[in-house]
Structure formats: C-alpha cells, structure tokens
Amino acid sequence: MSEDKITEFEAPIYFKYSYTAGKTTTRFLQAIKKGEIVGQRCPECLGVYVPPRGSCPKDGVATEEEIELSDKGTVESFTINYLPIPGGAVDPPYVSANIILDGSDIAFMHIISEINHSKVRIGMRVKAQWRSKKEWKPSLENIAYFKPLDEPDVDINSIREKYKNA
C-alpha cells in the first residue's frame, strides 16, 4: 500500500473580536462622526498627530490639546495595490497612500481615487471625499477616499525636514 505525503493544506481561520476605544480614540471618532478631523499636539515637541494616540510617539509624553485639522493634505508615499482585500470596498488596482493632513506632523493611510493610479505621485495635494452625512458613524470610513486637488505639488523634502525638527 502506497502512502501519499501531505505537503500542504488550506485551513481558513476567522476571528471575531470586540474593540473598546480609549478616551482619546473615542473623542477622535466622535469628531469624525461630526465631519471633523482632530489631532493632538505634543506639549514638548509641538508635533500634531492624527489620529491622536494619547501620547507623543517621539517624546512619550501625554497629549491632550486637541487641534482641528483640515481635510486636505499631501501624499507622502503610496502603493498601487493589485490584490483585492477580502470584503473590501474597492476593486484593484487601487492606491493606498500615506497622507499628511495640513497642520499634522505624521501621515495616516487612506485610499486615493478619482485619478488613474499611474498618475498618483508623491507631493500630490488631495482632499477628503466624505460620504453622505446620513451614512456617518464614528469611523474613518466616513471619508470614502481622498481625491486630487488642482493645486501645485508640495516638495516632500520640506515636509520631511519638518519631521526632523518636530
């Protein structure tokens, strides 16, 4: 009798979990639900971080001063994605980008749309495209995506230099 060796198998695993937001994240999500983006300023380096984390990633000190930010920003870096996200809202190819909002000192990731993915570039100016207000909930999904602005590109080195000094 011949035995075939099993060299691989597929076993999908699904996790269900609950997330409890702390006070900083709760305040951020409550602001998003109202169509506002808030960050927090570090009392030492004066950097503004969004989404706020309750402490400065550079200095490790508590942050409490909230700053309302613009929904406009600059593409710091990006990736063109060709693989679908299971259950995702966008079909490939799509662009995910690190966006530095005006007034912020750290980038956060979101989707870029309304432009051919091959035309996205570092330094490109973008603006949030909000979903309809009746769809708003305490989630960054209130921003459907970011779209290009008809503004000159920003020299990304000037933004990176600001990081070094923050």
Coordinates of N, CA and C in Angstrom, one line a residue:
M1 N 0.8 -1.2 0.0 CA 0.0 0.0 0.0 C 0.9 1.2 0.0
S2 N 0.6 2.2 -0.9 CA 1.4 3.4 -1.0 C 0.7 4.5 -0.2
E3 N 1.6 5.3 0.5 CA 1.1 6.4 1.3 C 1.5 7.7 0.6
D4 N 0.6 8.6 0.3 CA 0.9 9.9 -0.2 C 1.1 10.9 0.9
K5 N 2.2 11.6 0.8 CA 2.5 12.6 1.9 C 1.7 13.8 1.6
I6 N 1.2 14.4 2.7 CA 0.5 15.6 2.6 C 1.6 16.7 2.8
T7 N 1.7 17.6 1.9 CA 2.7 18.6 2.0 C 2.2 20.0 2.3
E8 N 0.9 20.2 2.1 CA 0.2 21.4 2.5 C -1.3 21.2 2.5
F9 N -1.9 22.2 3.2 CA -3.4 22.2 3.3 C -3.8 23.6 3.6
E10 N -5.1 23.9 3.3 CA -5.6 25.2 3.5 C -6.6 25.1 4.6
A11 N -6.5 26.0 5.6 CA -7.5 26.0 6.7 C -7.8 27.4 7.0
P12 N -8.9 28.0 6.4 CA -9.2 29.4 6.8 C -9.6 29.5 8.2
I13 N -9.2 30.6 8.8 CA -9.4 30.9 10.2 C -10.1 32.3 10.3
Y14 N -11.2 32.4 11.0 CA -11.9 33.6 11.2 C -11.9 34.0 12.7
F15 N -11.6 35.2 12.9 CA -11.7 35.7 14.3 C -12.8 36.8 14.5
K16 N -13.5 36.7 15.5 CA -14.5 37.7 15.9 C -13.9 38.3 17.2
Y17 N -13.9 39.7 17.2 CA -13.4 40.3 18.3 C -14.1 41.6 18.5
S18 N -14.0 42.1 19.7 CA -14.6 43.4 20.1 C -13.5 44.4 20.3
Y19 N -13.7 45.6 20.0 CA -12.7 46.7 20.2 C -13.3 47.7 21.1
T20 N -12.6 48.0 22.2 CA -13.0 49.1 23.1 C -12.1 50.3 22.9
A21 N -12.6 51.4 22.4 CA -11.7 52.6 22.2 C -11.5 53.2 23.6
G22 N -10.3 53.7 23.8 CA -10.0 54.5 25.0 C -10.6 55.9 24.8
K23 N -10.3 56.8 25.8 CA -10.9 58.1 25.7 C -10.4 59.0 24.6
T24 N -9.1 58.8 24.2 CA -8.5 59.6 23.1 C -9.2 59.2 21.8
T25 N -9.2 57.9 21.5 CA -9.8 57.4 20.3 C -11.3 57.7 20.2
T26 N -12.0 57.6 21.4 CA -13.4 57.9 21.4 C -13.6 59.3 21.0
R27 N -12.8 60.3 21.5 CA -13.0 61.7 21.2 C -12.7 61.9 19.7
F28 N -11.7 61.2 19.2 CA -11.4 61.3 17.7 C -12.6 60.8 16.9
L29 N -13.1 59.6 17.2 CA -14.2 59.0 16.5 C -15.5 59.8 16.6
Q30 N -15.7 60.5 17.8 CA -16.9 61.3 17.9 C -16.8 62.6 17.0
A31 N -15.5 63.1 16.9 CA -15.3 64.2 16.0 C -15.5 63.8 14.5
I32 N -15.0 62.6 14.1 CA -15.2 62.1 12.8 C -16.7 62.0 12.4
K33 N -17.4 61.5 13.4 CA -18.9 61.4 13.2 C -19.6 62.7 12.9
K34 N -18.9 63.8 13.4 CA -19.5 65.2 13.1 C -18.8 65.8 11.8
G35 N -17.9 65.0 11.2 CA -17.3 65.5 10.0 C -16.1 66.4 10.3
E36 N -15.5 66.2 11.4 CA -14.3 66.9 11.8 C -13.1 65.9 12.0
I37 N -11.9 66.4 11.7 CA -10.7 65.6 11.9 C -9.9 66.3 13.0
V38 N -9.6 65.6 14.1 CA -8.8 66.2 15.2 C -7.6 65.4 15.4
G39 N -6.5 66.1 15.8 CA -5.3 65.6 16.2 C -5.0 66.1 17.6
Q40 N -3.9 65.6 18.1 CA -3.4 66.2 19.4 C -2.0 66.7 19.3
R41 N -1.7 67.8 20.0 CA -0.4 68.4 20.0 C 0.4 68.0 21.2
C42 N 1.7 67.7 20.9 CA 2.6 67.3 22.0 C 3.0 68.6 22.7
P43 N 3.0 68.6 24.0 CA 3.4 69.8 24.7 C 4.9 70.1 24.7
E44 N 5.7 69.1 24.3 CA 7.1 69.2 24.3 C 7.7 69.6 22.9
C45 N 7.4 68.7 21.9 CA 7.9 69.0 20.6 C 7.0 69.8 19.7
L46 N 5.7 70.0 20.2 CA 4.7 70.7 19.5 C 4.2 70.0 18.2
G47 N 4.6 68.7 18.0 CA 4.1 68.0 16.9 C 2.6 67.7 17.0
V48 N 1.9 67.6 15.9 CA 0.4 67.3 15.9 C 0.2 66.0 15.2
Y49 N -0.4 65.1 15.9 CA -0.6 63.7 15.5 C -2.0 63.3 15.3
V50 N -2.3 62.7 14.1 CA -3.7 62.3 13.8 C -3.6 60.9 13.1
P51 N -4.4 60.0 13.5 CA -5.3 60.0 14.6 C -4.5 60.1 15.9
P52 N -5.1 60.8 16.9 CA -4.4 61.0 18.2 C -4.2 59.7 18.9
R53 N -3.2 59.6 19.7 CA -2.9 58.3 20.4 C -2.9 58.5 21.9
G54 N -3.0 59.7 22.3 CA -2.9 60.0 23.8 C -1.5 60.3 24.3
S55 N -0.5 60.0 23.4 CA 0.8 60.3 23.8 C 1.6 60.6 22.6
C56 N 2.7 61.3 22.7 CA 3.6 61.7 21.6 C 4.4 60.5 21.2
P57 N 4.4 60.1 19.9 CA 5.3 59.0 19.5 C 6.8 59.3 19.6
K58 N 7.1 60.6 19.6 CA 8.5 61.0 19.7 C 9.0 61.1 21.1
D59 N 8.2 61.8 21.9 CA 8.7 62.1 23.3 C 8.1 61.2 24.4
G60 N 7.0 60.5 24.0 CA 6.4 59.6 25.0 C 5.6 60.3 26.1
V61 N 5.3 61.6 25.9 CA 4.6 62.4 26.9 C 3.1 62.4 26.6
A62 N 2.2 62.6 27.6 CA 0.8 62.6 27.3 C 0.4 63.8 26.4
T63 N -0.5 63.6 25.5 CA -1.0 64.7 24.7 C -2.5 64.9 25.0
E64 N -2.9 66.1 25.2 CA -4.3 66.4 25.5 C -4.9 67.5 24.7
E65 N -4.0 68.4 24.2 CA -4.5 69.6 23.5 C -5.0 69.1 22.1
E66 N -6.3 69.3 21.8 CA -6.8 68.8 20.6 C -6.8 70.0 19.5
I67 N -6.5 69.6 18.3 CA -6.3 70.6 17.2 C -7.2 70.1 16.1
E68 N -8.1 70.9 15.6 CA -9.0 70.6 14.5 C -8.1 70.8 13.2
L69 N -8.1 69.8 12.3 CA -7.3 69.8 11.1 C -8.1 69.9 9.9
S70 N -7.5 70.3 8.8 CA -8.1 70.4 7.5 C -8.3 69.0 7.0
D71 N -9.2 68.8 6.0 CA -9.4 67.5 5.4 C -8.6 67.5 4.0
K72 N -7.6 68.5 3.9 CA -6.7 68.5 2.8 C -5.4 68.0 3.3
G73 N -4.6 67.5 2.3 CA -3.3 67.0 2.7 C -2.4 66.7 1.5
T74 N -1.3 66.1 1.8 CA -0.2 65.9 0.8 C 0.1 64.4 0.8
V75 N 0.3 63.8 -0.3 CA 0.7 62.4 -0.4 C 2.2 62.3 -0.1
E76 N 2.5 61.5 1.0 CA 3.9 61.3 1.4 C 4.5 60.1 0.7
S77 N 3.7 59.1 0.6 CA 4.1 57.8 -0.1 C 2.8 57.1 -0.5
F78 N 3.0 56.1 -1.4 CA 1.8 55.4 -1.8 C 2.2 54.0 -2.4
T79 N 1.2 53.2 -2.5 CA 1.3 51.9 -3.1 C 0.2 51.6 -4.0
I80 N 0.4 51.1 -5.2 CA -0.6 50.6 -6.1 C -0.9 49.2 -5.7
N81 N -2.1 48.9 -5.3 CA -2.5 47.5 -4.9 C -3.2 46.8 -6.0
Y82 N -2.7 45.6 -6.3 CA -3.3 44.8 -7.4 C -4.0 43.6 -6.8
L83 N -3.9 43.3 -5.6 CA -4.6 42.2 -4.9 C -5.9 42.7 -4.2
P84 N -7.0 42.0 -4.3 CA -8.2 42.5 -3.6 C -8.1 42.3 -2.1
I85 N -8.8 43.2 -1.4 CA -9.0 43.0 0.0 C -10.3 42.2 0.2
P86 N -10.2 41.0 0.8 CA -11.5 40.2 1.0 C -12.5 41.1 1.7
G87 N -13.7 41.2 1.0 CA -14.8 42.0 1.6 C -14.5 43.5 1.5
G88 N -13.5 43.9 0.7 CA -13.1 45.3 0.6 C -14.1 46.1 -0.2
A89 N -14.0 47.4 0.0 CA -15.0 48.3 -0.7 C -14.5 48.8 -2.1
V90 N -13.2 48.5 -2.4 CA -12.6 48.9 -3.7 C -12.0 47.8 -4.4
D91 N -12.1 47.8 -5.7 CA -11.6 46.8 -6.6 C -10.2 47.2 -7.1
P92 N -9.3 46.2 -7.2 CA -7.9 46.6 -7.7 C -8.0 46.9 -9.2
P93 N -7.0 47.7 -9.7 CA -6.0 48.3 -8.9 C -6.5 49.5 -8.2
Y94 N -6.0 49.8 -7.0 CA -6.3 50.9 -6.2 C -5.1 51.4 -5.5
V95 N -5.1 52.7 -5.1 CA -4.0 53.3 -4.4 C -4.3 53.5 -2.9
S96 N -3.4 53.0 -2.1 CA -3.4 53.3 -0.7 C -2.2 54.3 -0.5
A97 N -2.4 55.4 0.3 CA -1.4 56.4 0.4 C -1.2 56.8 1.9
N98 N 0.0 57.2 2.2 CA 0.2 57.9 3.5 C 0.0 59.4 3.2
I99 N -0.9 59.9 3.9 CA -1.3 61.3 3.6 C -1.0 62.2 4.9
I100 N -0.3 63.3 4.7 CA 0.0 64.2 5.8 C -1.1 65.3 5.7
L101 N -2.0 65.3 6.6 CA -3.0 66.4 6.6 C -2.4 67.7 6.9
D102 N -2.9 68.8 6.3 CA -2.4 70.1 6.6 C -2.6 70.4 8.1
G103 N -1.5 70.8 8.7 CA -1.5 71.0 10.2 C -1.0 69.9 11.0
S104 N -0.8 68.7 10.3 CA -0.4 67.5 11.1 C 1.1 67.3 10.8
D105 N 1.7 66.5 11.7 CA 3.1 66.1 11.6 C 3.4 64.7 11.4
I106 N 2.3 63.9 11.1 CA 2.5 62.5 10.9 C 1.4 62.1 9.8
A107 N 1.8 61.1 9.0 CA 0.9 60.7 7.9 C 0.0 59.6 8.5
F108 N -1.2 59.5 7.8 CA -2.0 58.3 8.1 C -2.5 57.8 6.7
M109 N -2.9 56.5 6.7 CA -3.2 55.8 5.5 C -4.6 55.9 5.1
H110 N -4.9 56.2 3.8 CA -6.2 56.1 3.2 C -6.1 55.8 1.7
I111 N -7.3 55.7 1.1 CA -7.4 55.4 -0.3 C -7.4 56.7 -1.1
I112 N -6.7 56.6 -2.3 CA -6.8 57.7 -3.3 C -7.7 57.3 -4.4
S113 N -8.6 58.1 -4.9 CA -9.5 57.8 -6.0 C -9.7 59.0 -6.9
E114 N -10.5 58.8 -7.9 CA -10.8 59.9 -8.9 C -9.6 60.3 -9.7
I115 N -8.6 59.4 -9.8 CA -7.4 59.6 -10.6 C -6.9 58.3 -11.1
N116 N -6.4 58.2 -12.3 CA -5.7 56.9 -12.7 C -4.6 56.6 -11.8
H117 N -4.5 55.4 -11.3 CA -3.5 55.0 -10.3 C -2.1 55.3 -10.8
S118 N -1.8 55.3 -12.1 CA -0.5 55.6 -12.6 C -0.1 57.1 -12.6
K119 N -1.1 57.9 -12.2 CA -0.8 59.4 -12.2 C -0.7 59.9 -10.8
V120 N -0.8 59.0 -9.8 CA -0.6 59.4 -8.4 C 0.9 59.6 -8.2
R121 N 1.2 60.6 -7.4 CA 2.6 60.9 -7.2 C 2.9 61.5 -5.8
I122 N 4.1 61.3 -5.3 CA 4.5 61.9 -4.0 C 4.5 63.4 -4.1
G123 N 3.9 64.1 -3.1 CA 3.8 65.5 -3.1 C 2.4 66.0 -3.6
M124 N 1.6 65.1 -4.2 CA 0.3 65.5 -4.8 C -0.6 66.0 -3.7
R125 N -1.3 67.0 -3.9 CA -2.3 67.6 -3.0 C -3.6 66.8 -3.1
V126 N -4.3 66.5 -2.0 CA -5.5 65.7 -2.0 C -6.5 66.3 -1.0
K127 N -7.8 65.9 -1.2 CA -8.8 66.4 -0.2 C -9.7 65.2 0.0
A128 N -10.2 65.1 1.2 CA -11.2 64.0 1.6 C -12.5 64.1 0.8
Q129 N -12.9 63.0 0.4 CA -14.3 62.9 -0.2 C -15.1 62.2 0.8
W130 N -16.0 63.0 1.5 CA -16.8 62.5 2.6 C -18.0 61.8 2.0
R131 N -18.4 60.7 2.7 CA -19.7 60.1 2.4 C -20.8 61.0 2.7
S132 N -22.0 60.6 2.3 CA -23.2 61.4 2.7 C -23.4 61.4 4.2
K133 N -23.8 62.6 4.7 CA -23.9 62.8 6.2 C -24.8 61.7 6.8
K134 N -25.8 61.3 6.1 CA -26.7 60.3 6.7 C -26.0 58.9 6.9
E135 N -24.8 58.7 6.3 CA -24.1 57.5 6.4 C -23.0 57.6 7.5
W136 N -22.8 58.8 8.1 CA -21.7 59.0 9.0 C -22.0 58.2 10.3
K137 N -20.9 57.7 10.8 CA -20.8 56.9 12.1 C -19.5 57.2 12.7
P138 N -19.2 56.8 13.9 CA -17.8 57.0 14.4 C -16.8 56.1 13.8
S139 N -16.4 56.5 12.6 CA -15.4 55.6 11.8 C -14.7 56.5 10.7
L140 N -13.5 56.2 10.4 CA -12.8 56.8 9.4 C -13.4 56.5 8.0
E141 N -14.3 55.5 8.0 CA -15.0 55.1 6.7 C -15.9 56.3 6.3
N142 N -16.1 57.3 7.2 CA -16.9 58.5 6.8 C -16.2 59.2 5.6
I143 N -14.9 59.0 5.5 CA -14.2 59.5 4.4 C -14.1 58.3 3.4
A144 N -14.8 58.5 2.3 CA -14.8 57.4 1.3 C -13.4 57.2 0.7
Y145 N -12.7 58.3 0.4 CA -11.4 58.3 -0.2 C -10.9 59.7 -0.2
F146 N -9.7 59.9 -0.7 CA -9.1 61.2 -1.0 C -9.0 61.4 -2.5
K147 N -9.3 62.6 -2.9 CA -9.2 62.9 -4.4 C -8.2 64.0 -4.6
P148 N -7.7 64.0 -5.9 CA -6.7 65.1 -6.2 C -7.2 66.5 -6.1
L149 N -6.4 67.4 -5.8 CA -6.8 68.8 -5.8 C -6.0 69.4 -7.0
D150 N -6.6 70.5 -7.5 CA -5.9 71.2 -8.6 C -5.0 72.3 -7.9
E151 N -4.0 71.8 -7.2 CA -3.0 72.6 -6.6 C -1.6 72.1 -6.9
P152 N -0.6 73.0 -6.9 CA 0.7 72.5 -7.2 C 1.2 71.5 -6.2
D153 N 2.0 70.6 -6.6 CA 2.6 69.6 -5.7 C 3.4 70.3 -4.7
V154 N 3.6 69.6 -3.5 CA 4.4 70.1 -2.4 C 5.7 69.3 -2.5
D155 N 6.8 70.1 -2.3 CA 8.1 69.4 -2.2 C 8.2 68.6 -0.9
I156 N 8.1 67.3 -1.1 CA 8.0 66.4 0.1 C 9.2 66.5 1.0
N157 N 10.4 66.9 0.5 CA 11.6 67.1 1.3 C 11.3 68.2 2.4
S158 N 10.5 69.2 2.0 CA 10.2 70.3 3.0 C 9.4 69.7 4.2
I159 N 8.5 68.8 3.8 CA 7.7 68.2 4.9 C 8.5 67.2 5.7
R160 N 9.4 66.5 5.1 CA 10.3 65.5 5.8 C 11.2 66.3 6.7
E161 N 11.7 67.5 6.3 CA 12.6 68.3 7.1 C 11.8 68.8 8.3
K162 N 10.6 69.1 8.2 CA 9.7 69.5 9.3 C 9.7 68.4 10.3
Y163 N 9.5 67.1 9.9 CA 9.5 66.0 10.8 C 10.8 65.9 11.7
K164 N 11.9 66.2 11.0 CA 13.2 66.1 11.7 C 13.3 67.1 12.8
N165 N 12.6 68.3 12.6 CA 12.7 69.4 13.5 C 11.6 69.3 14.6
A166 N 10.6 68.5 14.3 CA 9.5 68.4 15.3 C 9.8 67.6 16.5

